[in-house]
Coordinates of C-alpha atoms in Angstrom, one line a residue:
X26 CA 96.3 105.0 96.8
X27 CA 99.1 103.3 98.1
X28 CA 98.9 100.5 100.5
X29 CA 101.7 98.9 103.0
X30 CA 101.4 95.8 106.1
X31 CA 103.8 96.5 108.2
X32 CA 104.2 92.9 110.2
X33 CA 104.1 89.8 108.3
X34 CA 103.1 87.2 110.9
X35 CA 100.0 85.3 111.0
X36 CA 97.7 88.9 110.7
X37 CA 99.8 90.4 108.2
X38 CA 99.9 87.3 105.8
X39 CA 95.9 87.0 106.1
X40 CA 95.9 90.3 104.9
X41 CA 98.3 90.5 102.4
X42 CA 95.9 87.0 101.2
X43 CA 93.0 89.9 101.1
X44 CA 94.8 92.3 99.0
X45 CA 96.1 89.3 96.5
X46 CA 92.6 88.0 96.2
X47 CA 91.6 91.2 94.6
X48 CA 95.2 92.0 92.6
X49 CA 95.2 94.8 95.0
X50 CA 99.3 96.3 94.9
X51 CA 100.3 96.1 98.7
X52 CA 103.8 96.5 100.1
X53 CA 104.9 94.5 102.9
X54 CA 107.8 94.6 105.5
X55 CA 108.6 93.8 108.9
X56 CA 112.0 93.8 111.4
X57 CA 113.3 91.1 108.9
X58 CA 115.6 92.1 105.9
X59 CA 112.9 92.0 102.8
X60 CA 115.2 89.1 101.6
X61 CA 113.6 86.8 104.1
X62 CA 109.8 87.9 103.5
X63 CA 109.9 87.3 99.8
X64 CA 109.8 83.7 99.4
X65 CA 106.3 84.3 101.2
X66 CA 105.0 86.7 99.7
X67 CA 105.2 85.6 96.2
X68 CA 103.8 82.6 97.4
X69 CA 100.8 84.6 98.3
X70 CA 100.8 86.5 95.1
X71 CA 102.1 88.5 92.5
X72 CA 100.7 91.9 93.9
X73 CA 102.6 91.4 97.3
X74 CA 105.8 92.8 97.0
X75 CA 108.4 92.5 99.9
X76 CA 110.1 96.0 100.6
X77 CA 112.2 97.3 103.3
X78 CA 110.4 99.0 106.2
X79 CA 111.7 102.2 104.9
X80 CA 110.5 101.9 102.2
X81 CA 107.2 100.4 102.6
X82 CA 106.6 103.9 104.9
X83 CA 106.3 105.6 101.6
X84 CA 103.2 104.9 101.2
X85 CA 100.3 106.4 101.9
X86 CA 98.3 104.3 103.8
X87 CA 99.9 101.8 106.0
X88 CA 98.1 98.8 107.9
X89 CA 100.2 98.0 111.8
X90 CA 99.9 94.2 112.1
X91 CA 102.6 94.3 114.3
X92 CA 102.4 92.9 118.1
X93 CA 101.2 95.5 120.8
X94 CA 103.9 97.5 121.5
X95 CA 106.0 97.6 118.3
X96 CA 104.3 100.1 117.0
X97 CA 106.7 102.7 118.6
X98 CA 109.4 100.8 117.0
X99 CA 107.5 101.7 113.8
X100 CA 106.9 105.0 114.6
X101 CA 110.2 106.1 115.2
X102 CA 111.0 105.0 111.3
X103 CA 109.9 108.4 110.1
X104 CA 110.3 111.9 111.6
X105 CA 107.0 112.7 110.2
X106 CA 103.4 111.0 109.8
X107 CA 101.9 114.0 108.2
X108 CA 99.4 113.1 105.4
X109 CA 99.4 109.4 106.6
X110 CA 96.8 107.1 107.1
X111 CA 97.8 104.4 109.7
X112 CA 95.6 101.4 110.1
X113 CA 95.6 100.0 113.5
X114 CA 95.2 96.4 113.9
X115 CA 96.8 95.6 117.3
X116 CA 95.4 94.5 120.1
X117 CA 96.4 95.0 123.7
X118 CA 95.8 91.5 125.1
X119 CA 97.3 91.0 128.7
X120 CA 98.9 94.4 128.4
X121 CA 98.0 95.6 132.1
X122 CA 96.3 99.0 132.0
X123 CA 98.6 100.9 133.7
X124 CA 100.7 100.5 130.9
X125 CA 98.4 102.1 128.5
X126 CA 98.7 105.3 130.9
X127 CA 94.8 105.1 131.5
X128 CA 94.3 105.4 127.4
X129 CA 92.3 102.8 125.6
X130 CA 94.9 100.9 123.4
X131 CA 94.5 102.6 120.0
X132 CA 94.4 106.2 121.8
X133 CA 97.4 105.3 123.1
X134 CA 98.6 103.6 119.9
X135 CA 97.9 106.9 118.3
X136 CA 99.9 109.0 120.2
X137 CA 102.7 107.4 118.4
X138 CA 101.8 108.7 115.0
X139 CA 101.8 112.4 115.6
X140 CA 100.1 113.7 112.2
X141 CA 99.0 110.6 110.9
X142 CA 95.0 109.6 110.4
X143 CA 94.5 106.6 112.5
X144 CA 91.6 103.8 111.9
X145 CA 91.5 101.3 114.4
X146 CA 90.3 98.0 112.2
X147 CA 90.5 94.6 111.3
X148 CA 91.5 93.6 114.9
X149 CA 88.8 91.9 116.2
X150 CA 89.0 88.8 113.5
X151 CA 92.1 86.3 113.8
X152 CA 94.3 85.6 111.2
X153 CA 92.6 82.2 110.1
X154 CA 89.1 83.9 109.2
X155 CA 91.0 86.8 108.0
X156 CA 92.8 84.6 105.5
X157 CA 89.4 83.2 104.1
X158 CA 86.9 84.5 101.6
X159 CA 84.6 87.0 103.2
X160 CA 81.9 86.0 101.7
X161 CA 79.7 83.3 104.4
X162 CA 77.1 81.5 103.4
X163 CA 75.2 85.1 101.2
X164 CA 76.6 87.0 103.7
X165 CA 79.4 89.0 104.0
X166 CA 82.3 89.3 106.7
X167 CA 81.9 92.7 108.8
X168 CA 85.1 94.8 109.8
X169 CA 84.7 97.7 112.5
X170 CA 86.4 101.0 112.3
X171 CA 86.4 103.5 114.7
X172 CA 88.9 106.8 114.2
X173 CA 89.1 110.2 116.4
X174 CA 89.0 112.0 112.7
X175 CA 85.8 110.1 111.2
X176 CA 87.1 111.9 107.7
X177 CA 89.9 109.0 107.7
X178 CA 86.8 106.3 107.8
X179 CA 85.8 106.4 104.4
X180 CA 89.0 105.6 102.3
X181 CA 89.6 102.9 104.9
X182 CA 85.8 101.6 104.5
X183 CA 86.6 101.8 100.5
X184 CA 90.0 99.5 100.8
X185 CA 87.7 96.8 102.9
X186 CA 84.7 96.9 100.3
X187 CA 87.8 96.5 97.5
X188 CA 88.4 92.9 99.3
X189 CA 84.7 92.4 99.9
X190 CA 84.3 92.8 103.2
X191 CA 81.6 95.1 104.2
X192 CA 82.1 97.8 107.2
X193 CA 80.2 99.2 110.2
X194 CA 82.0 102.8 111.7
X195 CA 81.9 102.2 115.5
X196 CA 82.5 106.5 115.7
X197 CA 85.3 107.9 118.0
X198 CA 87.8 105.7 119.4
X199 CA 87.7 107.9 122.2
X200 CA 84.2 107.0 123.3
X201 CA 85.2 102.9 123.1
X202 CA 84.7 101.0 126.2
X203 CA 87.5 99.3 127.8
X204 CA 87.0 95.5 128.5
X205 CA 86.1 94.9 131.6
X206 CA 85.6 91.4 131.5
X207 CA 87.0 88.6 129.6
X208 CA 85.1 87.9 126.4
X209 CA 84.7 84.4 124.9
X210 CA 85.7 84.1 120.5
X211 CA 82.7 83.0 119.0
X212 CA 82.8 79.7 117.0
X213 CA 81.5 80.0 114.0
X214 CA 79.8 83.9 112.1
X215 CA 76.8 84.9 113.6
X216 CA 74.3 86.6 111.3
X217 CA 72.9 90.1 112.7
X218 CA 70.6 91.3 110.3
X219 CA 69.9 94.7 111.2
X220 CA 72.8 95.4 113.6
X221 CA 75.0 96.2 110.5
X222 CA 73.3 94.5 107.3
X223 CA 70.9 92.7 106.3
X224 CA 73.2 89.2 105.5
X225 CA 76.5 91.1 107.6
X226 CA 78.8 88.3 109.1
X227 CA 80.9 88.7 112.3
X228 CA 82.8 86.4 114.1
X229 CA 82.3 87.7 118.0
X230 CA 79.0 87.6 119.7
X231 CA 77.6 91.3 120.0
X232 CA 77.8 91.4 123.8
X233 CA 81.6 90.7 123.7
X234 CA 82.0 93.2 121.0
X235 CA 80.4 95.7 123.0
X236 CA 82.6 95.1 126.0
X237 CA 85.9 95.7 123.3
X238 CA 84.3 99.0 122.5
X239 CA 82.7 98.8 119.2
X240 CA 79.6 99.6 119.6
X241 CA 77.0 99.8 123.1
X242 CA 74.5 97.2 123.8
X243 CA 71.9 99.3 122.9
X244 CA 72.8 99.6 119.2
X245 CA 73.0 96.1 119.2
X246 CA 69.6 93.5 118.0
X247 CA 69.2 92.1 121.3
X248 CA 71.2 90.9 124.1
X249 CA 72.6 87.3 122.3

């Protein structure tokens, strides 16, 4: 499997830092000539490799860690997303809803990629605690995925479990909830044995994660 970050701001960089600390091969490009990303990324490793966005398209399974609303930008690159797996990591802050057309963002992301398996994921952490080991205190970091094709899950779940972060599949995008209120980062990991795992790490109190969509209060341990 091939792997590609498209956006190599704070997100992209924290995960390219992922895929290095594992010697995982990972392509990444942005609007910049690949000339300007390289001093970076071999900075951040020998397995990052700076390509243009062209080419990083090539492979098979591409991670958008580009700001809301680029990703049509990115779309456009290629006349075909058949056979695709496109990660979405955006997120839709302050993007009035209107604009989304009445779609929760990574439907409406999705549109975009006509053919193309998408997985939203590895949105809900910022960069800093993306950049660090996921491994807390025994515990390790959780990243949600939710897809409309819950066949594209898996390999996506196996790529996070390569940089030892465990998973929990939130199901359909389509059933997510949009957030209705503002929610509040939470300081610090929170350990939830027996919302995800037994020693699972997330960095968002589960009532603010269930007003993103990931998963309904009821699924949850408690209201916290």
């Amino acid at each position: 499997m091939s792997y590609a970050i498209v956006g190599f701001g704070k997100i992209g960089q924290a995960l390219a830092q992922a895929f290095a600390r594992k010697n995982i091969d990972v392509t990444v490009a942005s609007r910049r000539q690949p000339e300007a990303l390289a001093p970076q990324a071999r900075a951040i490793g020998p397995t990052v490799v700076a390509k243009s966005l062209q080419d990083a398209l090539e492979a098979e399974t591409i991670i958008l860690a580009v700001p809301f609303g680029e990703h049509r930008e990115v779309a456009k690159t290629l006349s075909s997303w058949e056979g695709k797996t496109v990660i979405d990591a955006t997120n839709a802050f302050g993007v009035p809803p209107e604009e989304l057309d009445g779609l929760l963002s990574s439907t409406f992301v999705a549109k975009s990629f006509t053919g193309a398996k998408v997985v939203k994921g590895f949105n809900h952490l910022v960069a800093a605690t993306l950049a660090t080991d996921p491994i807390v205190e025994g515990g390790h970091r959780v990243v949600f995925l939710s897809s409309d094709d819950e066949d594209a899950i898996a390999p996506v779940a196996d790529l996070a479990k390569k940089t030892r972060v465990r998973t929990r599949q939130a199901g359909k995008a389509q059933r997510g909830w949009r957030a209705g209120a503002r929610t509040r980062p939470h300081l610090g990991s929170a350990h939830l044995p027996g919302s995800v795992q037994k020693g699972a790490v997330i960095d968002r109190r589960p009532r603010d994660l269930a007003r993103e969509g990931w998963f309904r209060m009821s699924d949850s341990i408690g209201r916290t």
